[in-house]
XYZ file of C-alpha atoms in Angstrom:
704
model
C -260.052 -115.770 -67.405
C -256.409 -115.636 -68.500
C -256.924 -118.462 -71.001
C -260.030 -116.783 -72.367
C -258.176 -113.479 -72.764
C -255.231 -115.121 -74.521
C -257.441 -117.115 -76.909
C -259.408 -113.979 -77.733
C -256.146 -112.097 -78.269
C -255.093 -114.716 -80.850
C -258.005 -113.660 -83.030
C -257.724 -109.915 -82.493
C -253.966 -109.931 -83.072
C -254.209 -111.872 -86.335
C -254.215 -109.487 -89.281
C -255.562 -112.092 -91.675
C -258.670 -112.682 -89.526
C -259.333 -108.945 -89.254
C -258.733 -108.486 -92.981
C -261.121 -111.376 -93.734
C -263.821 -109.777 -91.569
C -263.403 -106.493 -93.439
C -263.427 -108.162 -96.871
C -266.462 -110.304 -96.070
C -268.242 -107.311 -94.553
C -267.610 -105.320 -97.723
C -268.698 -108.185 -100.007
C -271.797 -108.814 -97.903
C -272.678 -105.109 -98.027
C -272.327 -104.904 -101.816
C -274.241 -108.130 -102.497
C -276.959 -107.380 -99.944
C -277.444 -103.837 -101.261
C -277.866 -105.236 -104.763
C -280.299 -107.920 -103.593
C -282.273 -105.437 -101.488
C -282.493 -102.928 -104.332
C -283.829 -105.638 -106.663
C -286.345 -106.689 -104.014
C -284.845 -110.174 -103.810
C -286.047 -110.908 -107.365
C -282.798 -110.277 -109.240
C -284.551 -107.564 -111.303
C -285.278 -103.904 -110.522
C -289.107 -103.806 -110.461
C -289.231 -100.471 -108.648
C -286.811 -98.406 -106.586
C -286.546 -98.684 -102.814
C -286.579 -94.879 -102.453
C -289.907 -94.631 -104.282
C -291.359 -97.395 -102.099
C -290.312 -95.591 -98.904
C -291.617 -92.247 -100.199
C -294.996 -93.735 -101.124
C -295.522 -95.289 -97.685
C -294.675 -91.967 -96.040
C -297.391 -90.426 -98.205
C -299.857 -93.150 -97.214
C -299.342 -92.394 -93.515
C -301.308 -89.174 -94.042
C -304.133 -90.840 -96.018
C -307.369 -91.785 -94.298
C -308.140 -94.428 -96.945
C -304.890 -95.760 -98.458
C -306.684 -98.427 -100.522
C -308.749 -95.803 -102.295
C -305.685 -93.599 -102.793
C -303.704 -96.390 -104.513
C -306.714 -97.445 -106.571
C -307.154 -93.894 -107.914
C -303.475 -93.707 -108.803
C -303.665 -96.931 -110.819
C -306.845 -95.744 -112.588
C -305.086 -92.481 -113.421
C -302.218 -94.388 -115.061
C -304.696 -96.409 -117.164
C -306.603 -93.279 -118.190
C -303.603 -91.071 -119.026
C -301.494 -93.838 -120.610
C -298.547 -92.171 -122.421
C -299.425 -88.721 -121.041
C -299.055 -89.805 -117.396
C -296.254 -88.018 -115.491
C -294.683 -90.265 -112.807
C -294.532 -88.832 -109.274
C -292.389 -91.478 -107.564
C -290.471 -93.266 -110.326
C -288.599 -92.298 -113.475
C -291.045 -94.036 -115.824
C -294.685 -95.077 -115.873
C -294.071 -98.821 -115.954
C -291.981 -98.765 -112.775
C -294.564 -96.571 -111.019
C -297.371 -98.925 -112.023
C -295.436 -101.888 -110.618
C -294.846 -99.907 -107.404
C -298.533 -99.087 -106.965
C -299.564 -102.665 -107.767
C -297.116 -104.106 -105.205
C -298.233 -101.697 -102.460
C -301.890 -102.313 -103.306
C -301.345 -106.057 -102.881
C -299.625 -105.498 -99.511
C -302.467 -103.297 -98.244
C -305.081 -105.787 -99.469
C -303.289 -108.585 -97.611
C -303.483 -106.538 -94.400
C -307.134 -105.542 -94.828
C -308.151 -109.058 -95.881
C -306.409 -110.867 -93.009
C -309.715 -111.961 -91.429
C -310.889 -113.589 -94.651
C -307.486 -115.246 -95.065
C -307.683 -116.862 -91.606
C -311.292 -117.973 -92.089
C -310.405 -119.543 -95.455
C -307.649 -121.596 -93.767
C -310.048 -122.763 -91.041
C -312.768 -123.590 -93.579
C -310.345 -125.514 -95.816
C -309.090 -127.553 -92.856
C -312.677 -128.256 -91.752
C -313.707 -129.271 -95.279
C -310.758 -131.674 -95.514
C -311.667 -133.248 -92.162
C -315.288 -133.865 -93.198
C -314.658 -134.740 -96.841
C -313.359 -138.246 -96.201
C -310.115 -137.504 -98.077
C -308.121 -138.405 -94.958
C -308.446 -142.101 -94.128
C -308.360 -143.245 -90.517
C -304.833 -144.651 -90.983
C -303.534 -141.174 -91.730
C -303.446 -140.149 -88.095
C -301.049 -137.264 -88.643
C -303.228 -135.765 -91.391
C -306.319 -135.776 -89.165
C -304.491 -134.436 -86.118
C -302.713 -131.815 -88.198
C -305.968 -130.406 -89.601
C -307.447 -130.279 -86.086
C -304.352 -128.448 -84.880
C -304.656 -125.981 -87.767
C -308.251 -125.197 -86.788
C -307.276 -124.850 -83.124
C -304.275 -122.587 -83.844
C -306.002 -120.261 -86.294
C -309.251 -120.009 -84.293
C -307.399 -117.692 -81.900
C -306.950 -115.220 -84.784
C -310.368 -115.588 -86.433
C -311.873 -112.559 -84.666
C -309.292 -110.179 -86.122
C -310.600 -108.541 -89.300
C -307.504 -106.724 -90.504
C -303.887 -105.931 -89.726
C -302.301 -102.477 -89.577
C -300.597 -101.677 -92.855
C -297.086 -100.306 -93.230
C -293.859 -100.754 -95.141
C -292.960 -104.425 -95.223
C -290.693 -104.944 -98.216
C -287.599 -104.110 -96.179
C -288.195 -106.876 -93.637
C -289.130 -109.335 -96.378
C -285.864 -108.893 -98.260
C -283.964 -108.937 -94.944
C -285.537 -112.276 -94.020
C -284.983 -113.841 -97.453
C -281.387 -112.667 -97.905
C -279.090 -115.731 -98.211
C -275.908 -113.793 -99.060
C -275.367 -112.851 -95.424
C -275.955 -116.460 -94.331
C -273.114 -117.543 -96.615
C -270.723 -114.838 -95.353
C -271.716 -115.611 -91.751
C -271.017 -119.325 -92.162
C -267.708 -118.616 -93.923
C -266.601 -116.377 -91.057
C -267.513 -119.029 -88.449
C -265.574 -121.608 -90.439
C -262.574 -119.286 -90.607
C -262.621 -118.619 -86.837
C -263.013 -122.316 -85.995
C -260.166 -123.397 -88.252
C -257.866 -120.663 -87.013
C -258.511 -121.298 -83.330
C -258.631 -125.116 -83.334
C -257.483 -126.716 -86.569
C -254.071 -125.037 -86.730
C -253.108 -126.313 -83.276
C -254.452 -129.782 -84.010
C -252.536 -129.856 -87.310
C -249.210 -128.813 -85.801
C -249.367 -131.137 -82.792
C -249.524 -128.292 -80.250
C -252.322 -130.061 -78.353
C -249.679 -132.304 -76.829
C -248.149 -129.282 -75.073
C -251.372 -128.277 -73.385
C -251.308 -131.179 -70.929
C -248.533 -129.291 -69.082
C -250.674 -126.183 -68.510
C -252.157 -125.382 -65.107
C -255.614 -127.047 -65.018
C -255.120 -126.926 -68.723
C -257.075 -129.377 -70.878
C -260.746 -128.837 -70.047
C -260.361 -125.143 -69.251
C -258.528 -124.553 -72.506
C -261.215 -126.368 -74.507
C -263.975 -124.438 -72.742
C -262.094 -121.162 -73.280
C -261.813 -121.889 -77.021
C -265.513 -122.700 -77.189
C -266.477 -119.520 -75.317
C -264.244 -117.400 -77.567
C -265.841 -118.978 -80.636
C -269.316 -118.366 -79.186
C -268.498 -114.718 -78.453
C -266.979 -114.389 -81.938
C -270.133 -115.905 -83.424
C -272.317 -113.386 -81.582
C -270.125 -110.468 -82.699
C -270.064 -111.614 -86.333
C -273.841 -112.120 -86.246
C -274.366 -108.640 -84.856
C -272.021 -107.041 -87.385
C -273.362 -108.784 -90.497
C -277.097 -109.013 -89.782
C -277.130 -105.694 -87.927
C -275.678 -103.938 -90.968
C -278.315 -105.632 -93.139
C -281.095 -104.349 -90.884
C -279.704 -100.801 -90.941
C -279.420 -101.028 -94.725
C -283.037 -102.144 -95.308
C -284.295 -99.483 -92.915
C -282.404 -96.832 -94.879
C -283.596 -98.186 -98.240
C -287.208 -99.276 -97.635
C -288.027 -98.282 -94.056
C -289.371 -100.759 -91.504
C -292.351 -98.812 -90.163
C -294.108 -99.370 -86.857
C -292.185 -102.044 -84.944
C -295.167 -102.739 -82.658
C -297.222 -104.210 -85.508
C -297.950 -107.966 -85.336
C -295.764 -110.075 -87.626
C -298.945 -111.108 -89.479
C -298.910 -107.590 -90.998
C -295.996 -108.809 -93.185
C -297.249 -110.756 -96.214
C -294.385 -113.252 -95.963
C -295.357 -114.103 -92.344
C -299.140 -113.678 -92.438
C -299.554 -117.427 -91.942
C -297.819 -117.355 -88.551
C -299.795 -117.991 -85.329
C -297.123 -116.628 -82.982
C -298.104 -113.612 -80.870
C -295.090 -111.469 -81.757
C -294.502 -107.875 -82.713
C -292.064 -107.016 -85.495
C -289.487 -105.968 -82.894
C -289.822 -109.308 -81.066
C -289.639 -111.121 -84.404
C -286.362 -109.370 -85.287
C -284.937 -110.264 -81.862
C -285.938 -113.916 -82.359
C -284.366 -113.928 -85.838
C -281.094 -112.608 -84.396
C -281.179 -115.167 -81.568
C -281.888 -117.956 -84.082
C -278.925 -116.842 -86.221
C -276.706 -116.962 -83.111
C -278.037 -120.443 -82.220
C -277.444 -121.578 -85.804
C -273.915 -120.193 -85.634
C -273.239 -121.993 -82.348
C -274.605 -125.228 -83.834
C -272.381 -124.904 -86.922
C -269.392 -123.921 -84.818
C -269.921 -126.922 -82.497
C -270.234 -129.197 -85.520
C -266.999 -127.856 -87.053
C -265.261 -128.105 -83.658
C -266.339 -131.745 -83.339
C -265.370 -132.521 -86.950
C -261.866 -131.129 -86.457
C -261.428 -133.254 -83.337
C -262.856 -136.500 -84.770
C -261.375 -136.506 -88.280
C -257.590 -136.773 -88.340
C -256.851 -136.116 -91.995
C -257.020 -132.480 -92.979
C -258.516 -132.985 -96.424
C -261.204 -135.306 -95.058
C -262.182 -132.667 -92.532
C -262.789 -130.120 -95.261
C -264.532 -132.533 -97.594
C -266.763 -133.793 -94.772
C -267.828 -130.282 -93.752
C -268.490 -129.256 -97.359
C -270.214 -132.586 -98.142
C -272.573 -132.429 -95.161
C -273.601 -128.823 -95.721
C -273.960 -129.466 -99.457
C -276.168 -132.513 -98.839
C -278.291 -130.488 -96.390
C -278.963 -127.882 -99.089
C -279.695 -130.647 -101.626
C -282.164 -132.354 -99.264
C -283.953 -129.074 -98.583
C -284.608 -128.379 -102.272
C -285.000 -131.974 -103.502
C -287.604 -133.240 -101.010
C -291.222 -132.187 -101.511
C -293.175 -130.630 -98.641
C -295.525 -133.609 -98.373
C -292.901 -136.307 -98.899
C -292.464 -139.124 -96.405
C -288.932 -137.837 -95.837
C -290.227 -134.372 -94.959
C -288.294 -134.433 -91.678
C -284.983 -134.541 -93.578
C -286.068 -131.449 -95.496
C -286.857 -129.316 -92.485
C -284.655 -130.668 -89.711
C -281.346 -129.732 -91.258
C -278.830 -126.914 -90.971
C -279.898 -125.095 -94.115
C -283.588 -125.066 -93.170
C -282.666 -123.680 -89.755
C -281.201 -120.627 -91.517
C -284.592 -119.749 -93.049
C -286.410 -117.359 -90.653
C -289.644 -117.544 -92.682
C -289.892 -121.210 -91.673
C -289.024 -120.495 -88.049
C -291.626 -117.803 -87.391
C -294.042 -118.988 -90.079
C -296.532 -121.844 -89.699
C -295.504 -125.411 -90.372
C -296.203 -128.641 -88.529
C -293.971 -131.707 -88.690
C -294.986 -135.292 -87.956
C -293.214 -136.888 -84.983
C -294.715 -140.340 -84.253
C -297.853 -139.198 -86.129
C -298.222 -136.189 -83.834
C -298.082 -132.660 -85.319
C -295.495 -130.441 -83.662
C -294.784 -126.804 -84.441
C -291.576 -126.197 -86.395
C -290.665 -123.479 -83.902
C -290.774 -125.956 -80.999
C -288.814 -128.610 -82.901
C -286.205 -126.051 -83.933
C -285.537 -124.929 -80.356
C -285.304 -128.529 -79.114
C -283.088 -129.874 -81.929
C -280.674 -126.930 -82.091
C -280.257 -126.759 -78.318
C -279.830 -130.526 -77.926
C -277.335 -131.003 -80.754
C -275.335 -127.898 -79.827
C -274.920 -129.202 -76.270
C -274.125 -132.780 -77.317
C -271.616 -131.784 -80.004
C -269.965 -129.268 -77.689
C -269.574 -131.850 -74.897
C -268.284 -134.404 -77.414
C -265.801 -131.950 -78.962
C -264.453 -130.831 -75.561
C -264.109 -134.454 -74.365
C -262.212 -135.462 -77.503
C -260.094 -132.308 -77.236
C -258.982 -133.386 -73.748
C -258.154 -136.907 -74.917
C -256.143 -135.545 -77.844
C -254.134 -133.372 -75.469
C -253.405 -136.306 -73.176
C -252.595 -138.699 -75.986
C -250.476 -136.139 -77.841
C -252.492 -136.486 -81.019
C -251.075 -134.308 -83.721
C -251.793 -133.381 -87.225
C -253.470 -135.696 -89.610
C -251.219 -134.348 -92.282
C -247.962 -135.334 -90.582
C -245.185 -136.037 -93.005
C -244.413 -139.250 -91.123
C -247.710 -140.708 -92.284
C -247.095 -144.393 -93.013
C -248.844 -144.062 -96.348
C -246.287 -141.528 -97.536
C -243.961 -144.004 -99.145
C -242.214 -142.749 -102.228
C -239.378 -145.016 -103.197
C -237.945 -142.474 -105.657
C -235.798 -139.432 -104.827
C -237.438 -137.499 -107.658
C -238.796 -134.182 -106.404
C -241.412 -134.173 -109.172
C -242.763 -137.605 -108.213
C -242.738 -136.724 -104.541
C -244.695 -133.486 -105.039
C -247.177 -135.201 -107.361
C -247.689 -137.946 -104.787
C -248.306 -135.422 -102.013
C -250.855 -133.478 -104.057
C -252.681 -136.288 -105.872
C -252.549 -139.001 -103.197
C -252.011 -137.489 -99.755
C -254.028 -134.399 -100.607
C -256.671 -136.438 -102.456
C -256.175 -134.111 -105.408
C -256.341 -137.038 -107.823
C -259.784 -138.065 -106.520
C -261.043 -134.494 -106.777
C -259.769 -134.153 -110.353
C -261.487 -137.395 -111.390
C -264.716 -136.300 -109.670
C -264.481 -132.923 -111.394
C -264.179 -134.553 -114.821
C -267.097 -136.925 -114.070
C -269.296 -134.049 -112.878
C -268.436 -131.980 -115.959
C -269.423 -134.902 -118.202
C -272.658 -135.649 -116.330
C -273.757 -131.999 -116.083
C -272.818 -131.110 -119.660
C -275.695 -129.637 -121.614
C -275.451 -128.267 -125.181
C -275.483 -124.490 -125.032
C -278.199 -124.186 -127.694
C -280.532 -126.244 -125.461
C -279.694 -124.292 -122.321
C -280.308 -120.875 -123.922
C -283.069 -122.062 -126.313
C -281.178 -120.674 -129.298
C -283.324 -120.363 -132.401
C -282.390 -118.888 -135.754
C -284.406 -117.316 -138.547
C -284.173 -119.674 -141.530
C -284.524 -116.804 -144.018
C -281.765 -114.798 -142.322
C -279.451 -117.825 -142.290
C -280.175 -118.436 -145.987
C -279.144 -114.865 -146.823
C -275.967 -115.223 -144.746
C -275.153 -118.523 -146.501
C -275.364 -116.767 -149.866
C -273.522 -113.598 -148.797
C -270.847 -115.269 -146.632
C -267.421 -113.672 -146.995
C -266.183 -110.162 -147.759
C -268.727 -107.441 -148.475
C -268.018 -106.851 -152.166
C -269.617 -104.789 -154.931
C -271.341 -107.919 -156.247
C -273.007 -108.523 -152.876
C -274.067 -104.898 -152.706
C -275.725 -105.273 -156.123
C -277.470 -108.461 -154.927
C -278.927 -106.575 -151.932
C -280.168 -103.796 -154.231
C -281.695 -106.399 -156.549
C -283.505 -108.071 -153.630
C -284.750 -104.698 -152.451
C -286.157 -103.980 -155.921
C -287.868 -107.408 -155.913
C -289.587 -106.794 -152.603
C -290.661 -103.316 -153.726
C -292.243 -104.794 -156.860
C -294.144 -107.391 -154.778
C -295.432 -104.601 -152.508
C -296.534 -102.488 -155.493
C -298.245 -105.450 -157.191
C -300.173 -106.247 -153.985
C -301.317 -102.635 -153.564
C -302.418 -102.590 -157.207
C -304.421 -105.787 -156.688
C -302.337 -107.805 -159.131
C -301.553 -110.605 -156.642
C -303.628 -112.227 -153.896
C -302.981 -111.754 -150.148
C -301.891 -115.381 -149.841
C -299.283 -114.935 -152.602
C -298.188 -111.639 -151.087
C -297.557 -113.194 -147.656
C -295.677 -116.100 -149.213
C -293.429 -113.851 -151.326
C -292.753 -111.432 -148.436
C -291.922 -114.221 -146.006
C -288.214 -113.342 -145.778
C -288.614 -109.560 -145.851
C -287.905 -108.979 -142.133
C -284.653 -110.946 -142.419
C -283.698 -108.994 -145.548
C -284.511 -105.697 -143.785
C -282.127 -106.628 -140.984
C -279.325 -107.294 -143.498
C -280.057 -104.245 -145.670
C -280.499 -101.680 -142.866
C -278.203 -102.965 -140.123
C -275.718 -105.631 -141.174
C -274.629 -104.407 -144.614
C -273.993 -100.757 -143.597
C -271.984 -101.868 -140.557
C -269.818 -104.349 -142.529
C -269.228 -101.767 -145.258
C -268.039 -99.281 -142.630
C -265.582 -101.649 -140.882
C -264.658 -103.729 -143.963
C -265.929 -106.897 -142.299
C -267.322 -110.234 -143.473
C -270.775 -111.731 -143.603
C -270.779 -114.787 -141.319
C -272.985 -116.917 -139.075
C -272.797 -114.940 -135.831
C -274.398 -117.344 -133.337
C -271.390 -119.636 -132.715
C -269.031 -116.691 -132.291
C -271.427 -114.767 -130.052
C -271.386 -117.838 -127.794
C -267.620 -118.391 -127.906
C -266.840 -114.711 -127.281
C -269.285 -114.551 -124.367
C -271.415 -111.783 -125.848
C -274.631 -110.752 -124.102
C -276.404 -113.490 -122.161
C -273.700 -116.039 -123.042
C -271.309 -114.326 -120.642
C -273.010 -116.117 -117.735
C -271.948 -119.429 -119.285
C -268.271 -118.489 -118.977
C -268.869 -117.136 -115.477
C -270.129 -120.543 -114.356
C -267.262 -122.343 -116.067
C -264.718 -119.979 -114.489
C -266.316 -120.504 -111.066
C -266.217 -124.317 -111.364
C -262.617 -124.340 -112.591
C -261.392 -121.849 -109.991
C -263.118 -123.768 -107.173
C -261.100 -126.949 -107.686
C -257.890 -125.063 -108.525
C -258.147 -123.065 -105.292
C -257.952 -126.274 -103.248
C -255.199 -127.822 -105.387
C -253.022 -124.687 -105.326
C -253.705 -124.062 -101.631
C -252.633 -127.615 -100.764
C -249.674 -127.631 -103.159
C -248.110 -124.541 -101.601
C -249.555 -124.639 -98.090
C -248.932 -128.169 -96.809
C -245.219 -127.623 -95.993
C -246.010 -124.449 -94.053
C -248.803 -126.254 -92.212
C -246.502 -129.121 -91.187
C -243.517 -126.791 -90.631
C -241.473 -128.941 -93.021
C -240.655 -125.858 -95.077
C -237.659 -125.316 -92.771
C -236.198 -128.617 -93.993
C -236.134 -127.331 -97.554
C -233.610 -124.679 -96.554
C -231.067 -127.398 -95.810
C -231.271 -128.826 -99.328
C -228.605 -128.198 -101.980
C -230.727 -125.658 -103.863
C -232.321 -124.218 -100.708
C -235.864 -125.144 -101.760
C -235.709 -123.282 -105.087
C -235.831 -126.503 -107.060
C -238.866 -127.693 -105.087
C -240.587 -124.370 -105.725
C -239.901 -124.657 -109.452
C -241.275 -128.215 -109.475
C -244.405 -127.074 -107.624
C -244.838 -124.312 -110.184
C -244.435 -126.788 -113.037
C -247.013 -129.134 -111.465
C -249.441 -126.266 -110.854
C -249.147 -125.000 -114.424
C -249.553 -128.525 -115.817
C -252.613 -129.468 -113.737
C -254.178 -126.072 -114.457
C -253.655 -126.647 -118.195
C -255.272 -130.100 -118.084
C -258.319 -128.936 -116.110
C -258.568 -125.825 -118.283
C -258.785 -127.977 -121.410
C -261.314 -130.338 -119.740
C -263.502 -127.348 -118.808
C -263.494 -125.318 -122.021
C -262.662 -127.700 -124.892
C -266.051 -129.549 -124.928
C -267.811 -126.220 -125.550
C -265.614 -125.389 -128.547
C -265.955 -128.894 -130.008
C -269.753 -128.940 -129.651
C -270.109 -125.449 -131.176
C -267.965 -126.246 -134.205
C -269.734 -129.603 -134.706
C -273.116 -127.862 -134.591
C -272.375 -124.719 -136.607
C -269.098 -125.435 -138.412
C -265.894 -123.390 -138.330
C -266.669 -121.071 -141.250
C -265.739 -117.479 -140.510
C -262.876 -118.246 -138.134
C -260.504 -116.276 -140.342
C -262.885 -113.338 -140.741
C -261.882 -110.039 -139.087
C -263.018 -109.796 -135.466
C -264.707 -106.469 -136.276
C -267.312 -108.461 -138.236
C -268.956 -108.979 -134.834
C -270.461 -105.698 -133.638
C -269.427 -106.132 -129.999
C -265.783 -106.381 -131.192
C -265.901 -103.281 -133.408
C -263.098 -101.660 -131.396
C -260.547 -104.325 -132.507
C -258.050 -103.702 -135.329
C -259.112 -105.057 -138.713
C -255.975 -107.235 -138.861
C -257.125 -109.357 -135.898
C -259.194 -112.361 -136.988
C -261.825 -114.119 -134.898
C -259.423 -117.048 -134.443
C -256.754 -114.647 -133.141
C -259.282 -113.162 -130.741
C -260.368 -116.576 -129.392
C -256.729 -117.581 -128.888
C -256.053 -114.261 -127.142
C -258.999 -114.788 -124.776
C -257.901 -118.369 -124.031
C -254.383 -117.189 -123.204
C -255.775 -114.369 -121.060
C -257.842 -116.832 -119.004
C -254.877 -119.152 -118.546
C -252.706 -116.225 -117.428
C -255.412 -115.419 -114.891
C -255.224 -118.996 -113.577
C -251.427 -118.776 -113.261
C -251.791 -115.501 -111.340
C -254.274 -117.265 -109.048
C -251.576 -119.830 -108.360
C -249.121 -117.046 -107.560
C -251.577 -115.429 -105.146
C -252.151 -118.659 -103.199
C -248.408 -119.322 -103.076
C -247.850 -115.846 -101.648
C -250.670 -116.100 -99.055
C -249.553 -119.603 -97.955
C -246.480 -118.014 -96.350
C -248.772 -116.031 -94.040
C -251.783 -118.316 -93.482
C -249.613 -121.429 -92.889
C -252.759 -123.538 -93.192
C -254.383 -125.201 -96.204
C -257.968 -124.379 -95.245
C -257.177 -120.760 -94.418
C -255.461 -120.509 -97.783
C -258.600 -121.927 -99.422
C -260.712 -119.305 -97.667
C -258.409 -116.562 -98.953
C -258.887 -117.998 -102.448
C -262.666 -117.993 -102.020
C -262.615 -114.366 -100.855
C -260.331 -113.132 -103.627
C -261.432 -115.325 -106.544
C -264.774 -117.116 -106.081
C -266.812 -114.339 -104.464
C -265.910 -111.708 -107.128
C -267.113 -114.221 -109.753
C -270.395 -114.608 -107.869
C -270.765 -110.819 -107.728
C -270.304 -110.650 -111.505
C -272.798 -113.486 -112.025
C -275.581 -111.785 -110.053
C -274.992 -108.609 -112.059
C -273.307 -106.216 -109.636
C -272.126 -103.173 -111.598
C -268.357 -103.087 -112.115
C -267.839 -106.627 -110.803
C -266.543 -107.760 -114.211
C -263.378 -105.770 -113.492
C -263.024 -106.895 -109.869
C -260.003 -109.003 -108.778
C -259.308 -111.786 -111.324
C -262.619 -111.411 -113.192
C -261.083 -109.211 -115.883
C -258.806 -112.129 -116.821
C -261.098 -115.117 -116.178
C -264.189 -113.829 -118.026
């Protein structure tokens, strides 16, 4: 009990852990609220308040289907004269009624839905499509008939609000924050002591090795349960406040997302099972991380292995088709286990040509692997204590052989070789090359040929001569219109002559008056809209900033954190300059590597844009672009692009300063990486998904 209390106290007494919980809780709340409000679609189809209000109204209706149908007919009949009752505009109210109508129809048509599944399975069995060799296919269809026959007598399901539970089940933001918190707890409680060689001291404790390992595992399990309750519990409270959950005694088949399930569960039981599954998933991930820390000696390989395995699990889930021969790899993996709709839904998996329920397989696999990995991790933990195994990042590593006394060469060797930073940089460059796609293909950029022809002719300062040309063109189009109305030209000739009128209208009514007002230039806008990140092109720079910051977080965290992790920072104080020279060298290396990766990330975009569209207009005033109308006339577009590039690089240097500062307190490379993810990567993700105000959060104002 004493060991358990002390291990638990380590977590509660650590300010960084508590701060991380608060930050992640806040980020999860903001992201989840945004995702819930958008209904999990990324777009606001209708408001959650209107949805909740409508279902409260339906509770007092004897025939809700008829009520919704009349409302939709009323919208069609009134059209522009319709006054919304639940939403701010007619379109949103129509989408609300349509969504609720579909939900009610799914509940009332449940009997037909079940019978259609049974009939389809029976037709497939008797159609001869399944050959005798396909034993799983035949057995699976028989199992489908057997499972759904138990529900065939039920005609309908009770209706009620279901959108809240649907968005709660499909929310992946909380899964990410949950996993990140488990990773943080595991690293703090186990990795730090393994890295610093403290495991060797534990062999002297009273009944120490196994009890200590078990105490750490229990503390992690309790921490996992608490984190699960905090994060997913807050999500549930949030969806109840926004959408409402309704009658918790309804069968789960009353929810459209789960209507295919054959489990006899109420919504309350389903929520309890989802929470228990999240806890089991957390224990499985925690046991896996625990085992990985014990098995893998080198720090960087631990992190890369954990990230690589979870990344490959996600890739397998989305890359493998449902009916593929490797279906088992798709569904029996850590990412699939996080999807509650699979757990309580209906899906059979082939094991030796026998169909087994996914729910049964999940319980067996998660329980088995959690137990095996826990036993393995605890056994290895004991052996490490007895053998005095220390950190995999020990400075006495036999591979650390630098024959030069140069501080610069030594720091470069540590980062690029010992820290595997060189491999990561090469991989980053390769991935950037492989994944590169011209921006005009990604955003399907098309241009109006007539508009571009006018811009080609008018390019440059808006002068009196160009104003006269616009007036002349206007007179020409007026004459064509008058001739057509007088019957002097045919319709075919009229359409041909008026082909560029829409483009001319845009220049005459919008572009020319604006440029005359700000004293700007006519120029091809597309390349500069892209390079300045205007409108939809801003997401391009968000992705580039995220990719660049991701690799720099690890490099900076390792560059400044490895001495604190190995406690060799105390040796620097004995040097002639007291470590100041080493710090300056680290700063020089960080600035240099950041500059190289910055150029690798952004330069290909600039080159491809100028090759495609040319560099004409670079010296035009920045105010020539409407979204830069607030800039002084003396600032050219080239000046603006240089200013933005410098601003982003300053943001990167400030990132480096942040990770240097936090390394003094985290004293661990991975913990420093997690701080970087919380402060840099997650705000970029918030901006990418469109959270209001996220563009000005943390480093986003500099990086975007």
